[in-house]
């Protein structure tokens, strides 16, 4: 117990908001461990160009301009975040398992960082994968306050090329205004049922998709009118790391004429699945291995918005090949995401077989009318009691979606395994964000092995803001 308490204390002191100052001596390096340098991440305003206009957005950059962080498994995550905004912020390390005081959720793990102040982070990186970092403060994520967080490990052959593709939805309308407009919307009576399975005599109504009309969809901050072109070696394998940092948009990621092998979701390995098109919900990640054909050619890899024809992406260019313009409208719409692909995923390192010690029934609830979103009928507020669990338990969450929208549900601080969909048990993917489509039931299991106070919420930014958020607590 003593070691856990001292670790918590160290975490506590590392996360206290401090006035701007340079890094003091590292405090938690073990005996014989080489202290590593501190990576500085500056949260600041920046300009990008979207649809021919300048857009003022936010970002997370190192002093050399690199967005986010690429590091290696086994290293310490030793980071100082400088808030150079004129508003408070706090950055969450999505998919990592830090001590809870360093998880970056304002009001839960700690206070936000005041303008001009800094916060420090220091914890070991025990697993690799494709992760990301984003603001958990208000709706800052809609202003693109997000960046990749890549932890390299054995999945990369030495020297193998890799390409990170970060997807985002973009609007020139400020997030607060988008949210206010969503709250004003009045849905037609027919789509107001909170029990989609019950409506129309049991027939499931068509799902409600894309309730924000975005101005653009970005891949690495650019649209297909001016896409990023990435030089690749003909005949060589490449690891694509696709991160969906969108606030509200799910896609099918399309490799075009290439075929790929999905080797991980949300950073965690799955039994490889070969394919050309893979679904990706909000906050999820895909690691896809591709082999670039021999000979010069350009290969667009695209993300097509679910239920629509709008698309974004980057162009991989092998050799001296001409790059032609790719339209922002796909020839055919991408279907709505379902759970069919999730059902096919199998973790390579599943949780140990074990009966659950505790099962929580979690209904995803809400009403488009007035844009009310909640968990078990309660919109989040500080008086909502945390879901109880105890350290060492195997916990299962039975997630039932009683609404007409899909919800990508994210648990902080833990890896969970998808173990059941609609009553069928299977050893599914280990991941950190799972989509629950309308009327469906998804069961996830996790081991309560990282004591603290942790968020569990829908990752659609405006659903989270409206109250589809709760917590798990064991300290
Ligand atoms: Cu939601």
Coordinates of C-alpha atoms and ligand atoms in Angstrom, one line a residue:
X1 CA 0.0 0.0 0.0
X2 CA 2.8 2.3 0.9
X3 CA 4.2 2.2 -2.6
X4 CA 0.8 3.1 -4.1
X5 CA 0.3 5.9 -1.7
X6 CA 3.7 7.4 -2.5
X7 CA 3.0 7.0 -6.2
X8 CA -0.2 8.9 -5.8
X9 CA 1.5 11.6 -3.9
X10 CA 4.1 11.9 -6.6
X11 CA 1.4 12.1 -9.1
X12 CA -0.4 14.7 -7.1
X13 CA 2.7 16.9 -6.9
X14 CA 3.4 16.4 -10.6
X15 CA 0.0 17.7 -11.6
X16 CA -0.3 20.8 -9.4
X17 CA -0.7 23.8 -11.6
X18 CA 2.4 25.9 -11.3
X19 CA 3.5 29.3 -12.4
X20 CA 5.6 29.2 -15.6
X21 CA 9.1 28.0 -14.7
X22 CA 11.7 25.8 -16.2
X23 CA 11.9 22.1 -15.3
X24 CA 13.3 21.4 -11.9
X25 CA 15.1 18.2 -11.0
X26 CA 13.1 15.1 -11.9
X27 CA 11.7 13.6 -8.7
X28 CA 10.7 10.1 -9.5
X29 CA 13.5 8.5 -11.4
X30 CA 14.2 5.1 -10.0
X31 CA 17.7 4.3 -8.7
X32 CA 20.0 3.7 -11.7
X33 CA 17.5 5.1 -14.2
X34 CA 18.7 7.7 -16.5
X35 CA 16.7 10.8 -16.1
X36 CA 15.1 11.6 -19.5
X37 CA 14.6 15.0 -20.8
X38 CA 11.3 16.8 -20.5
X39 CA 9.2 17.3 -23.6
X40 CA 7.5 20.7 -23.7
X41 CA 4.1 20.9 -25.2
X42 CA 2.7 24.3 -25.9
X43 CA -1.0 24.8 -26.2
X44 CA -1.4 27.7 -28.4
X45 CA -3.5 29.4 -31.1
X46 CA -2.5 28.8 -34.8
X47 CA -3.9 29.5 -38.2
X48 CA -4.7 27.0 -40.9
X49 CA -6.4 27.5 -44.2
X50 CA -9.8 25.8 -44.9
X51 CA -11.8 26.3 -48.0
X52 CA -9.6 29.2 -49.1
X53 CA -10.1 31.1 -45.8
X54 CA -7.9 31.5 -42.8
X55 CA -9.2 29.7 -39.7
X56 CA -7.9 30.5 -36.2
X57 CA -7.7 27.2 -34.4
X58 CA -5.8 25.7 -31.4
X59 CA -3.0 23.2 -31.3
X60 CA -0.4 21.4 -29.3
X61 CA 3.2 21.9 -30.5
X62 CA 6.7 21.2 -29.3
X63 CA 9.1 24.1 -29.4
X64 CA 10.4 22.8 -32.8
X65 CA 6.9 22.9 -34.2
X66 CA 6.2 19.2 -34.1
X67 CA 2.5 18.5 -33.3
X68 CA 2.0 16.1 -30.4
X69 CA 4.5 13.6 -29.4
X70 CA 6.2 10.4 -30.7
X71 CA 8.0 8.4 -28.0
X72 CA 8.8 4.8 -27.2
X73 CA 7.5 2.1 -24.9
X74 CA 9.5 1.7 -21.7
X75 CA 10.3 5.4 -21.5
X76 CA 8.9 7.8 -19.0
X77 CA 6.1 10.1 -20.2
X78 CA 7.9 13.3 -18.9
X79 CA 6.0 16.3 -20.2
X80 CA 5.4 19.9 -19.3
X81 CA 2.3 21.5 -20.8
X82 CA 2.5 25.2 -21.2
X83 CA -0.9 27.0 -21.6
X84 CA -0.3 29.8 -24.0
X85 CA -4.0 30.4 -24.5
X86 CA -6.0 33.2 -22.9
X87 CA -8.3 30.6 -21.4
X88 CA -7.9 27.7 -19.0
X89 CA -7.2 24.3 -20.6
X90 CA -6.3 20.7 -19.7
X91 CA -4.9 18.0 -21.9
X92 CA -6.1 14.4 -21.7
X93 CA -3.7 11.6 -22.8
X94 CA -6.3 9.5 -24.6
X95 CA -5.7 5.7 -24.2
X96 CA -2.8 5.9 -21.7
X97 CA -3.1 4.6 -18.1
X98 CA -1.5 7.4 -16.1
X99 CA -2.0 7.9 -12.3
X100 CA -5.4 9.4 -12.2
X101 CA -4.2 12.9 -11.0
X102 CA -2.4 13.1 -14.4
X103 CA -5.3 12.1 -16.6
X104 CA -6.2 15.6 -17.7
X105 CA -9.9 15.9 -16.9
X106 CA -10.8 19.2 -15.3
X107 CA -12.7 18.8 -12.0
X108 CA -12.1 15.1 -11.9
X109 CA -8.3 14.5 -12.1
X110 CA -7.4 18.0 -11.2
X111 CA -7.8 21.7 -11.9
X112 CA -7.4 23.1 -15.4
X113 CA -4.2 25.0 -16.3
X114 CA -4.6 28.7 -16.0
X115 CA -3.6 31.0 -18.9
X116 CA 0.2 31.4 -18.7
X117 CA 0.7 28.5 -16.3
X118 CA 2.1 25.0 -16.8
X119 CA 1.5 21.5 -15.6
X120 CA 3.9 18.6 -15.3
X121 CA 3.4 14.9 -16.0
X122 CA 5.7 12.0 -15.2
X123 CA 4.7 8.3 -15.5
X124 CA 6.0 5.2 -17.2
X125 CA 4.9 4.1 -20.6
X126 CA 4.2 0.4 -20.2
X127 CA 2.7 -0.3 -23.6
X128 CA 2.9 1.1 -27.1
X129 CA 0.4 2.0 -29.7
X130 CA -1.4 4.8 -31.5
X131 CA -2.9 7.2 -29.0
X132 CA -3.7 10.9 -29.0
X133 CA -4.0 13.9 -26.8
X134 CA -6.8 16.4 -26.7
X135 CA -8.3 19.1 -24.5
X136 CA -10.9 17.9 -22.1
X137 CA -11.9 21.5 -21.2
X138 CA -15.3 22.6 -22.6
X139 CA -15.6 22.4 -26.3
X140 CA -11.9 23.3 -27.1
X141 CA -11.6 20.0 -29.0
X142 CA -13.8 21.5 -31.7
X143 CA -11.1 24.1 -32.3
X144 CA -8.7 21.3 -33.1
X145 CA -7.0 21.2 -29.7
X146 CA -5.8 17.7 -30.3
X147 CA -2.6 16.0 -31.5
X148 CA -1.1 12.5 -32.1
X149 CA 0.5 10.6 -29.2
X150 CA 2.5 7.8 -30.7
X151 CA 4.3 5.2 -28.6
X152 CA 6.5 3.1 -30.8
X153 CA 7.0 -0.6 -29.9
X154 CA 7.9 -3.9 -31.5
X155 CA 5.1 -3.7 -34.1
X156 CA 7.3 -1.4 -36.1
X157 CA 10.1 -3.1 -38.0
X158 CA 13.2 -1.0 -37.5
X159 CA 13.3 1.8 -40.0
X160 CA 9.8 1.0 -41.2
X161 CA 8.0 4.0 -42.7
X162 CA 4.9 5.1 -40.9
X163 CA 2.3 7.7 -41.7
X164 CA 0.0 9.3 -39.1
X165 CA -3.4 10.5 -40.4
X166 CA -5.4 12.6 -38.0
X167 CA -9.1 13.2 -39.0
X168 CA -11.1 16.1 -37.8
X169 CA -14.4 17.8 -38.5
X170 CA -14.3 21.6 -38.9
X171 CA -16.7 24.5 -38.7
X172 CA -16.2 28.2 -39.0
X173 CA -19.1 28.6 -36.5
X174 CA -17.8 28.8 -33.0
X175 CA -18.5 25.6 -30.9
X176 CA -20.6 27.4 -28.4
X177 CA -22.9 28.6 -31.2
X178 CA -23.1 25.1 -32.7
X179 CA -24.1 23.8 -29.3
X180 CA -26.7 26.5 -28.7
X181 CA -28.2 25.7 -32.1
X182 CA -28.4 22.0 -31.3
X183 CA -30.2 22.7 -28.1
X184 CA -32.7 24.8 -29.9
X185 CA -33.5 22.0 -32.4
X186 CA -36.9 20.4 -32.1
X187 CA -37.0 16.9 -33.5
X188 CA -40.1 15.6 -35.2
X189 CA -42.3 13.6 -32.8
X190 CA -41.6 10.3 -34.6
X191 CA -37.9 10.4 -33.8
X192 CA -38.3 11.4 -30.2
X193 CA -38.6 7.9 -28.7
X194 CA -35.9 7.1 -26.2
X195 CA -36.6 3.4 -26.8
X196 CA -35.8 2.9 -30.5
X197 CA -36.3 -0.9 -30.2
X198 CA -39.8 -0.3 -28.8
X199 CA -41.0 2.3 -31.3
X200 CA -43.1 1.2 -34.3
X201 CA -44.0 -2.1 -32.7
X202 CA -40.4 -3.2 -32.2
X203 CA -39.0 -2.1 -35.6
X204 CA -35.8 -0.1 -35.1
X205 CA -36.0 3.3 -36.7
X206 CA -33.3 4.6 -38.9
X207 CA -30.4 6.0 -37.0
X208 CA -29.9 9.7 -36.6
X209 CA -26.5 10.7 -38.1
X210 CA -24.4 13.8 -38.4
X211 CA -26.5 16.4 -36.5
X212 CA -23.8 19.1 -37.0
X213 CA -23.4 20.4 -40.6
X214 CA -19.6 20.9 -40.9
X215 CA -17.8 23.2 -43.3
X216 CA -15.0 20.8 -43.9
X217 CA -13.4 17.5 -43.0
X218 CA -9.7 17.6 -42.4
X219 CA -6.9 15.0 -42.6
X220 CA -3.7 16.4 -41.0
X221 CA -5.4 19.9 -40.9
X222 CA -6.1 19.9 -44.7
X223 CA -9.0 19.2 -47.1
X224 CA -8.8 17.4 -50.4
X225 CA -8.7 20.7 -52.2
X226 CA -5.2 21.0 -50.9
X227 CA -4.3 17.7 -49.3
X228 CA -1.1 16.5 -47.7
X229 CA 1.0 14.5 -50.1
X230 CA 3.3 12.1 -48.5
X231 CA 6.3 10.6 -50.2
X232 CA 6.6 6.8 -49.8
X233 CA 9.0 4.2 -51.1
X234 CA 7.6 2.0 -53.9
X235 CA 7.5 -1.7 -52.9
X236 CA 7.9 -0.9 -49.2
X237 CA 5.6 -1.7 -46.3
X238 CA 4.1 1.3 -44.4
X239 CA 2.2 1.5 -41.1
X240 CA -0.8 3.9 -41.3
X241 CA -1.8 5.2 -38.0
X242 CA -5.3 6.7 -38.4
X243 CA -6.7 8.8 -35.5
X244 CA -10.3 10.0 -35.6
X245 CA -10.0 13.3 -33.6
X246 CA -13.4 14.5 -34.9
X247 CA -15.9 15.9 -32.4
X248 CA -19.0 14.3 -34.0
X249 CA -18.0 12.4 -37.2
X250 CA -17.5 8.7 -38.0
X251 CA -16.0 7.5 -41.2
X252 CA -15.1 4.5 -43.3
X253 CA -11.4 4.7 -44.0
X254 CA -10.8 3.6 -47.6
X255 CA -7.5 2.5 -49.0
X256 CA -8.6 2.8 -52.6
X257 CA -6.7 0.4 -54.8
X258 CA -4.5 -0.7 -51.9
X259 CA -5.3 -3.5 -49.6
X260 CA -4.2 -3.4 -46.0
X261 CA -4.1 -5.4 -42.9
X262 CA -5.6 -4.0 -39.7
X263 CA -3.3 -4.9 -36.9
X264 CA -4.5 -2.8 -34.0
X265 CA -7.5 -0.8 -32.8
X266 CA -7.1 2.0 -30.3
X267 CA -3.4 1.1 -30.0
X268 CA -4.0 -2.6 -29.0
X269 CA -3.2 -5.5 -31.3
X270 CA -6.0 -7.5 -32.9
X271 CA -5.7 -10.6 -35.0
X272 CA -4.9 -9.1 -38.4
X273 CA -7.9 -8.5 -40.7
X274 CA -7.2 -7.9 -44.4
X275 CA -9.4 -5.3 -46.1
X276 CA -9.7 -2.2 -48.2
X277 CA -12.3 -0.3 -46.0
X278 CA -12.4 0.0 -42.2
X279 CA -14.9 1.8 -40.0
X280 CA -13.6 4.3 -37.5
X281 CA -15.9 6.0 -34.8
X282 CA -15.0 9.2 -33.0
X283 CA -11.9 8.9 -30.8
X284 CA -10.9 5.5 -32.2
X285 CA -7.7 4.6 -33.9
X286 CA -6.7 2.1 -36.6
X287 CA -3.2 0.7 -37.3
X288 CA -3.2 -0.5 -40.8
X289 CA -0.2 -2.2 -42.6
X290 CA 0.0 -1.6 -46.3
X291 CA 2.4 -2.5 -48.9
X292 CA 3.1 0.2 -51.5
X293 CA 3.1 -1.4 -55.0
X294 CA 6.3 -1.2 -57.1
X295 CA 6.4 1.5 -59.7
X296 CA 5.5 5.2 -59.5
X297 CA 1.9 6.0 -58.6
X298 CA -0.2 8.2 -56.3
X299 CA -2.5 6.5 -53.8
X300 CA -5.2 8.5 -52.1
X301 CA -6.3 7.1 -48.8
X302 CA -9.6 8.6 -47.8
X303 CA -12.1 8.8 -45.0
X304 CA -15.7 9.0 -46.1
X305 CA -18.3 10.4 -43.7
X306 CA -20.8 7.8 -42.5
X307 CA -24.1 8.2 -44.3
X308 CA -22.8 10.7 -46.7
X309 CA -20.5 11.2 -49.7
X310 CA -18.3 13.9 -48.1
X311 CA -14.7 12.8 -47.8
X312 CA -11.2 13.8 -46.7
X313 CA -7.8 12.2 -46.8
X314 CA -4.1 12.3 -47.8
X315 CA -2.2 11.2 -50.9
X316 CA 0.6 8.7 -50.7
X317 CA 3.0 9.3 -53.6
X318 CA 5.4 6.6 -54.6
X319 CA 8.2 7.6 -56.9
X320 CA 7.8 10.3 -59.5
X321 CA 4.0 10.1 -60.0
X322 CA 1.6 12.8 -61.0
X323 CA -0.9 13.8 -58.3
X324 CA -4.4 14.4 -59.6
X325 CA -7.1 16.3 -57.6
X326 CA -9.4 14.1 -55.6
X327 CA -13.0 15.4 -55.3
X328 CA -14.3 16.1 -51.8
X329 CA -17.4 14.1 -52.8
X330 CA -17.1 10.4 -53.0
X331 CA -18.9 8.5 -55.9
X332 CA -21.1 6.6 -53.4
X333 CA -22.1 7.3 -49.8
X334 CA -20.5 5.5 -47.0
X335 CA -23.0 3.5 -45.0
X336 CA -23.7 4.2 -41.3
X337 CA -21.4 2.4 -39.0
X338 CA -22.7 -0.8 -37.5
X339 CA -21.3 -3.3 -35.1
X340 CA -20.5 -5.9 -37.8
X341 CA -16.8 -5.1 -37.9
X342 CA -16.5 -4.9 -34.1
X343 CA -17.9 -8.5 -34.0
X344 CA -15.0 -9.7 -36.2
X345 CA -12.3 -8.2 -34.0
X346 CA -10.3 -10.5 -31.8
X347 CA -7.7 -9.3 -29.3
X348 CA -4.3 -10.9 -29.5
X349 CA -3.9 -10.4 -25.8
X350 CA -7.3 -10.8 -24.3
X351 CA -8.1 -10.3 -20.6
X352 CA -7.5 -13.4 -18.5
X353 CA -10.6 -15.6 -18.4
X354 CA -12.5 -14.6 -15.2
X355 CA -16.1 -14.2 -14.0
X356 CA -17.1 -10.6 -13.3
X357 CA -17.0 -9.5 -9.7
X358 CA -19.3 -6.6 -10.4
X359 CA -21.7 -5.8 -13.3
X360 CA -23.0 -2.3 -13.9
X361 CA -26.1 -1.8 -16.1
X362 CA -25.5 1.4 -18.0
X363 CA -28.3 2.8 -20.2
X364 CA -27.3 5.4 -22.8
X365 CA -30.2 7.8 -22.7
X366 CA -31.3 11.0 -24.2
X367 CA -33.7 13.0 -26.3
X368 CA -32.9 14.9 -29.5
X369 CA -35.7 17.3 -28.5
X370 CA -33.7 19.9 -26.5
X371 CA -30.5 17.9 -27.1
X372 CA -30.6 16.2 -23.8
X373 CA -28.0 13.4 -23.4
X374 CA -27.5 11.3 -20.2
X375 CA -26.5 8.0 -18.6
X376 CA -29.2 6.0 -16.8
X377 CA -31.5 9.0 -17.4
X378 CA -29.2 11.4 -15.5
X379 CA -27.3 14.2 -17.2
X380 CA -23.9 14.6 -15.6
X381 CA -23.5 17.0 -12.7
X382 CA -21.1 17.1 -9.7
X383 CA -23.7 15.4 -7.5
X384 CA -24.0 12.3 -9.6
X385 CA -22.4 9.5 -7.5
X386 CA -19.5 7.6 -9.1
X387 CA -20.1 4.0 -10.2
X388 CA -18.6 2.0 -7.4
X389 CA -15.9 -0.6 -8.1
X390 CA -13.2 -2.0 -5.9
X391 CA -9.5 -2.5 -6.7
X392 CA -8.7 -5.9 -8.0
X393 CA -12.2 -6.6 -9.3
X394 CA -13.2 -7.7 -12.8
X395 CA -15.9 -5.3 -13.8
X396 CA -18.4 -5.5 -16.6
X397 CA -20.4 -2.6 -18.1
X398 CA -23.6 -3.6 -19.9
X399 CA -24.1 -0.7 -22.3
X400 CA -27.6 -0.4 -23.8
X401 CA -28.3 2.3 -26.3
X402 CA -31.8 3.6 -25.8
X403 CA -31.4 6.4 -28.2
X404 CA -31.5 6.9 -32.0
X405 CA -27.8 8.0 -32.2
X406 CA -24.7 6.0 -32.0
X407 CA -22.4 6.7 -29.0
X408 CA -18.6 6.1 -28.9
X409 CA -18.1 5.3 -25.2
X410 CA -14.7 6.0 -23.7
X411 CA -13.4 4.7 -20.4
X412 CA -10.4 6.6 -19.0
X413 CA -7.4 5.0 -17.4
X414 CA -8.1 1.4 -18.3
X415 CA -8.1 -0.9 -21.3
X416 CA -11.3 -2.8 -21.7
X417 CA -12.3 -5.8 -23.8
X418 CA -15.4 -6.0 -25.8
X419 CA -16.9 -9.3 -24.6
X420 CA -20.5 -9.4 -25.9
X421 CA -22.7 -7.8 -28.5
X422 CA -26.5 -8.4 -28.4
X423 CA -26.2 -11.4 -26.2
X424 CA -23.4 -13.2 -28.0
X425 CA -20.2 -13.6 -26.0
X426 CA -16.9 -13.4 -27.8
X427 CA -13.3 -12.5 -27.0
X428 CA -13.4 -9.1 -28.9
X429 CA -10.9 -6.3 -29.2
X430 CA -9.1 -4.7 -26.2
X431 CA -9.6 -1.0 -26.7
X432 CA -10.5 2.3 -25.0
X433 CA -13.5 3.5 -27.1
X434 CA -16.4 1.3 -28.3
X435 CA -19.3 2.4 -30.5
X436 CA -22.8 1.4 -29.3
X437 CA -25.2 1.8 -32.1
X438 CA -29.0 2.6 -31.6
X439 CA -31.0 -0.1 -29.8
X440 CA -27.9 -2.3 -29.4
X441 CA -26.3 -3.9 -26.3
X442 CA -22.5 -4.1 -25.9
X443 CA -20.8 -5.5 -22.9
X444 CA -17.2 -4.5 -22.0
X445 CA -15.0 -5.9 -19.3
X446 CA -12.0 -4.5 -17.5
X447 CA -9.8 -5.1 -14.5
X448 CA -9.9 -2.4 -11.8
X449 CA -6.2 -2.1 -11.6
X450 CA -5.6 1.7 -11.7
X451 CA -7.1 3.2 -8.6
X452 CA -8.5 6.7 -9.0
X453 CA -11.5 8.7 -10.1
X454 CA -12.1 8.1 -13.8
X455 CA -14.4 9.5 -16.5
X456 CA -16.6 7.3 -18.6
X457 CA -18.4 9.2 -21.3
X458 CA -19.7 9.5 -24.9
X459 CA -16.9 11.0 -27.0
X460 CA -19.2 13.0 -29.2
X461 CA -18.3 16.4 -28.0
X462 CA -21.8 17.9 -27.8
X463 CA -23.2 14.7 -26.2
X464 CA -20.5 14.8 -23.5
X465 CA -21.2 18.5 -23.0
X466 CA -24.9 17.8 -22.7
X467 CA -24.3 15.3 -19.9
X468 CA -23.6 11.8 -21.4
X469 CA -20.8 11.5 -18.9
X470 CA -20.3 9.7 -15.6
X471 CA -17.4 8.5 -13.4
X472 CA -15.9 5.4 -11.9
X473 CA -14.2 5.8 -8.5
X474 CA -12.0 3.6 -6.4
X475 CA -9.3 5.2 -4.5
Ligands
LIG1 CU1 -23.2 10.2 -27.6

